[in-house]
Short mmCIF file of C-alpha atoms in Angstrom, two decimals:
data_model
loop_
_atom_site.label_atom_id
_atom_site.label_comp_id
_atom_site.label_asym_id
_atom_site.label_seq_id
_atom_site.Cartn_x
_atom_site.Cartn_y
_atom_site.Cartn_z
CA LYS A 42 51.95 -9.58 91.66
CA ASN A 43 51.08 -7.53 88.31
CA GLN A 44 49.74 -10.12 85.83
CA VAL A 45 47.38 -10.39 82.85
CA GLU A 46 45.36 -13.30 81.92
CA GLN A 47 43.25 -13.32 78.58
CA SER A 48 41.18 -16.09 77.45
CA PRO A 49 40.76 -18.21 74.83
CA GLN A 50 44.59 -18.67 74.34
CA SER A 51 43.39 -18.56 70.17
CA LEU A 52 39.93 -18.72 68.35
CA ILE A 53 39.14 -19.34 64.84
CA ILE A 54 35.85 -18.13 64.06
CA LEU A 55 34.16 -17.84 60.98
CA GLU A 56 33.60 -14.44 58.89
CA GLY A 57 30.61 -12.31 60.13
CA LYS A 58 30.10 -14.05 63.32
CA ASN A 59 30.55 -12.25 66.54
CA CYS A 60 33.61 -12.83 69.06
CA THR A 61 33.91 -12.30 72.57
CA LEU A 62 37.62 -11.96 74.27
CA GLN A 63 38.29 -11.83 78.19
CA CYS A 64 40.71 -10.05 80.28
CA ASN A 65 41.68 -10.96 83.58
CA TYR A 66 44.29 -8.68 85.56
CA THR A 67 45.63 -8.05 88.87
CA VAL A 68 47.06 -4.96 88.44
CA SER A 69 47.40 -2.98 91.67
CA PRO A 70 46.12 -0.09 91.60
CA PHE A 71 44.14 0.48 88.56
CA SER A 72 44.81 3.33 86.59
CA ASN A 73 43.36 2.56 82.71
CA LEU A 74 43.31 -0.86 80.90
CA ARG A 75 43.44 -0.60 77.13
CA TRP A 76 43.41 -2.69 73.86
CA TYR A 77 44.75 -3.53 71.52
CA LYS A 78 45.95 -5.01 67.82
CA GLN A 79 48.70 -6.44 66.90
CA ASP A 80 49.58 -7.93 63.13
CA THR A 81 51.20 -10.93 62.72
CA GLY A 82 55.05 -9.14 61.73
CA ARG A 83 53.84 -5.29 62.42
CA GLY A 84 53.47 -3.51 66.18
CA PRO A 85 50.28 -3.25 68.51
CA VAL A 86 48.66 -0.73 67.32
CA SER A 87 45.95 0.91 69.69
CA LEU A 88 42.07 -0.24 69.81
CA THR A 89 40.69 2.31 72.64
CA ILE A 90 40.80 3.06 76.40
CA MET A 91 39.20 2.63 78.92
CA THR A 92 39.72 3.68 82.22
CA PHE A 93 38.22 3.74 85.73
CA SER A 94 34.98 5.35 85.16
CA GLU A 95 34.20 3.58 81.88
CA ASN A 96 32.49 -0.04 81.54
CA THR A 97 32.17 0.76 77.93
CA LYS A 98 33.57 1.70 75.10
CA SER A 99 32.84 1.21 71.33
CA ASN A 100 35.06 1.66 68.38
CA GLY A 101 33.22 1.13 65.64
CA ARG A 102 32.75 -3.15 65.27
CA TYR A 103 34.77 -2.96 68.62
CA THR A 104 32.92 -2.35 71.94
CA ALA A 105 35.37 -2.86 75.71
CA THR A 106 33.57 -3.39 78.63
CA LEU A 107 35.28 -3.15 81.83
CA ASP A 108 34.42 -4.24 85.59
CA ALA A 109 36.81 -2.72 88.39
CA ASP A 110 35.59 -4.90 90.58
CA THR A 111 35.51 -8.11 89.39
CA LYS A 112 38.99 -7.09 87.45
CA GLN A 113 37.79 -8.25 84.22
CA SER A 114 37.22 -6.74 80.68
CA SER A 115 36.06 -7.96 77.40
CA LEU A 116 36.39 -6.99 74.14
CA HIS A 117 33.96 -8.14 71.94
CA ILE A 118 33.99 -8.12 67.83
CA THR A 119 30.60 -7.48 65.74
CA ALA A 120 30.90 -8.74 61.84
CA SER A 121 34.18 -10.10 61.42
CA GLN A 122 35.72 -9.07 59.38
CA LEU A 123 39.17 -11.41 57.37
CA SER A 124 41.26 -8.27 58.51
CA ASP A 125 40.26 -8.80 61.91
CA SER A 126 42.46 -11.86 61.97
CA ALA A 127 44.68 -10.69 64.56
CA SER A 128 46.40 -10.88 67.89
CA TYR A 129 44.07 -9.25 70.02
CA ILE A 130 46.18 -7.43 73.47
CA CYS A 131 45.07 -7.05 76.29
CA VAL A 132 47.37 -4.03 78.47
CA VAL A 133 47.09 -2.13 81.88
CA PRO A 134 49.50 0.12 83.04
CA PRO A 135 50.80 0.29 87.02
CA GLY A 136 48.45 3.09 88.31
CA ASP A 137 52.24 4.36 90.07
CA SER A 138 53.60 4.82 86.59
CA ASN A 139 52.79 6.77 83.14
CA TYR A 140 54.66 4.51 80.41
CA GLN A 141 54.94 1.21 82.12
CA LEU A 142 52.69 -1.10 80.58
CA ILE A 143 51.77 -4.88 82.12
CA TRP A 144 50.75 -6.85 78.53
CA GLY A 145 48.71 -10.21 78.82
CA ALA A 146 49.99 -12.61 76.48
CA GLY A 147 46.74 -12.15 73.90
CA THR A 148 44.27 -13.69 72.01
CA LYS A 149 45.32 -14.94 67.92
CA LEU A 150 42.54 -14.80 66.68
CA ILE A 151 41.92 -16.24 63.38
CA ILE A 152 38.58 -15.01 61.12
CA LYS A 153 38.28 -18.29 58.32
CA PRO A 154 36.64 -16.95 54.64
CA ASN B 240 54.97 12.03 59.03
CA ALA B 241 57.07 7.95 58.69
CA GLY B 242 56.07 6.66 62.02
CA VAL B 243 58.30 4.43 64.46
CA MET B 244 60.90 2.68 62.04
CA GLN B 245 62.76 0.06 63.58
CA ASN B 246 66.16 -2.30 61.52
CA PRO B 247 66.77 -4.32 60.39
CA ARG B 248 63.07 -6.18 60.32
CA HIS B 249 65.23 -9.81 60.59
CA LEU B 250 68.21 -10.24 62.63
CA VAL B 251 70.09 -13.51 62.41
CA ARG B 252 72.73 -14.31 64.89
CA ARG B 253 75.66 -17.01 65.76
CA ARG B 254 75.48 -17.94 69.78
CA GLY B 255 78.35 -15.60 71.25
CA GLN B 256 78.08 -12.21 68.28
CA GLU B 257 76.46 -8.81 69.18
CA ALA B 258 73.35 -7.98 67.96
CA ARG B 259 72.18 -4.11 67.35
CA LEU B 260 68.94 -3.15 67.06
CA ARG B 261 67.87 0.53 66.08
CA CYS B 262 65.07 2.21 66.88
CA SER B 263 63.70 5.19 65.25
CA PRO B 264 61.22 7.34 67.25
CA MET B 265 58.50 9.58 64.43
CA LYS B 266 59.22 12.82 64.52
CA GLY B 267 59.16 15.39 66.85
CA HIS B 268 59.17 12.39 69.60
CA SER B 269 62.05 12.71 72.43
CA HIS B 270 61.05 9.41 73.87
CA VAL B 271 61.71 5.74 73.32
CA TYR B 272 60.39 2.59 75.43
CA TRP B 273 62.03 -0.97 74.66
CA TYR B 274 59.40 -4.16 75.00
CA ARG B 275 61.01 -7.92 74.56
CA GLN B 276 58.74 -10.60 73.47
CA LEU B 277 59.21 -14.11 73.91
CA PRO B 278 57.02 -16.58 71.74
CA GLU B 279 53.25 -16.37 72.79
CA GLU B 280 54.15 -14.57 75.17
CA GLY B 281 53.36 -10.88 76.26
CA LEU B 282 56.01 -7.44 75.53
CA LYS B 283 57.70 -7.19 78.44
CA PHE B 284 59.46 -3.28 78.92
CA MET B 285 63.45 -2.92 78.81
CA VAL B 286 63.98 0.44 79.33
CA TYR B 287 62.66 3.77 78.61
CA LEU B 288 65.24 6.44 77.09
CA GLN B 289 65.21 10.20 76.92
CA LYS B 290 68.00 11.46 74.71
CA GLU B 291 70.94 10.70 75.81
CA ASN B 292 69.37 9.78 78.95
CA ILE B 293 68.74 6.16 80.88
CA ILE B 294 65.03 7.39 81.99
CA ASP B 295 64.29 2.72 83.67
CA GLU B 296 66.20 0.54 82.69
CA SER B 297 64.77 -1.72 85.51
CA GLY B 298 63.43 -4.34 82.50
CA MET B 299 67.22 -4.35 81.13
CA PRO B 300 68.57 -8.20 81.92
CA LYS B 301 71.71 -7.24 84.19
CA GLU B 302 74.41 -8.65 81.75
CA ARG B 303 75.72 -8.29 77.87
CA PHE B 304 72.09 -5.56 77.09
CA SER B 305 73.01 -2.44 77.09
CA ALA B 306 70.50 0.28 75.19
CA GLU B 307 71.64 4.16 74.02
CA PHE B 308 69.33 7.55 72.81
CA PRO B 309 72.43 9.45 71.44
CA LYS B 310 71.94 13.76 70.66
CA GLU B 311 71.77 12.82 66.86
CA GLY B 312 70.78 9.72 65.48
CA PRO B 313 68.50 6.29 66.60
CA SER B 314 68.10 5.07 69.20
CA ILE B 315 70.48 1.45 69.75
CA LEU B 316 69.52 -1.64 71.41
CA ARG B 317 73.35 -4.13 72.20
CA ILE B 318 72.87 -7.34 72.83
CA GLN B 319 76.64 -8.38 73.33
CA GLN B 320 76.97 -12.64 73.32
CA VAL B 321 73.68 -13.48 72.37
CA VAL B 322 72.40 -17.09 73.51
CA ARG B 323 70.21 -19.12 72.46
CA GLY B 324 67.22 -17.29 75.27
CA ASP B 325 67.71 -14.12 73.32
CA SER B 326 65.49 -15.38 70.11
CA ALA B 327 62.63 -13.30 70.65
CA ALA B 328 60.96 -9.88 69.19
CA TYR B 329 62.28 -6.86 70.08
CA PHE B 330 60.25 -3.84 69.75
CA CYS B 331 60.43 0.01 69.46
CA ALA B 332 58.07 2.41 71.12
CA SER B 333 58.01 6.01 70.61
CA SER B 334 55.80 9.38 72.68
CA PRO B 335 56.54 13.66 72.08
CA ASN B 336 56.17 13.56 76.64
CA ARG B 337 56.20 11.32 79.02
CA GLY B 338 52.43 11.00 79.00
CA GLY B 339 50.05 8.32 78.99
CA PRO B 340 50.85 5.11 77.74
CA ASP B 341 48.09 5.72 75.17
CA THR B 342 51.03 8.58 73.51
CA GLN B 343 53.82 4.91 72.66
CA TYR B 344 53.39 4.47 69.69
CA PHE B 345 54.68 1.06 67.87
CA GLY B 346 57.79 -0.39 65.27
CA PRO B 347 56.41 -2.55 63.68
CA GLY B 348 59.86 -5.16 65.72
CA THR B 349 63.56 -6.78 65.27
CA ARG B 350 62.43 -10.76 64.86
CA LEU B 351 66.91 -12.52 66.35
CA THR B 352 66.99 -15.43 65.81
CA VAL B 353 70.29 -16.93 67.50
CA LEU B 354 71.49 -19.89 66.00
#
């Protein structure tokens, strides 16, 4: 069964600190993996997309890693800001569909001043 | 260029009533996708539509739910005879073509509460 699991479910850190969010997936066949940021009351916004051949990809203070062998990904946020408070969702589309998306439940990140 | 627009943002219905959720895709986009998000869960695909066509409704409940994307006007997700379990956030996304998921742009969602 295609599944995406994320940990932790929620995380509270102080402003300026770093954090790492985890994603494990069992989606097959694998095509790519995406991280989305969802602010409260808003729709998801894409942060990064990683294909099978990419191990690391950065977008500003966000760095995503992918290990296709262990089917794990992480999202590292450096020098956190208050505006980083949001849910971060790992998404893996099944390789045999170019529009269906398998969504994780997300990690709710709270940045405290 | 306005983004994907959804209305209403919040909708309250009593059990048995009908809920109509609207989605206006981004200008130039002809593909619309509806997702449902239950509390503390990830988004679940419901239906994929193009103008006047339902392409994939494999995620739609078999009864009470229907969707359309007419030639003119917004896409409509209709839920008849709502029940408490229908309470959720419903997100619409649009894309300009049937590309990969990174071309889907999401609206702010409609939060449906069934009393």
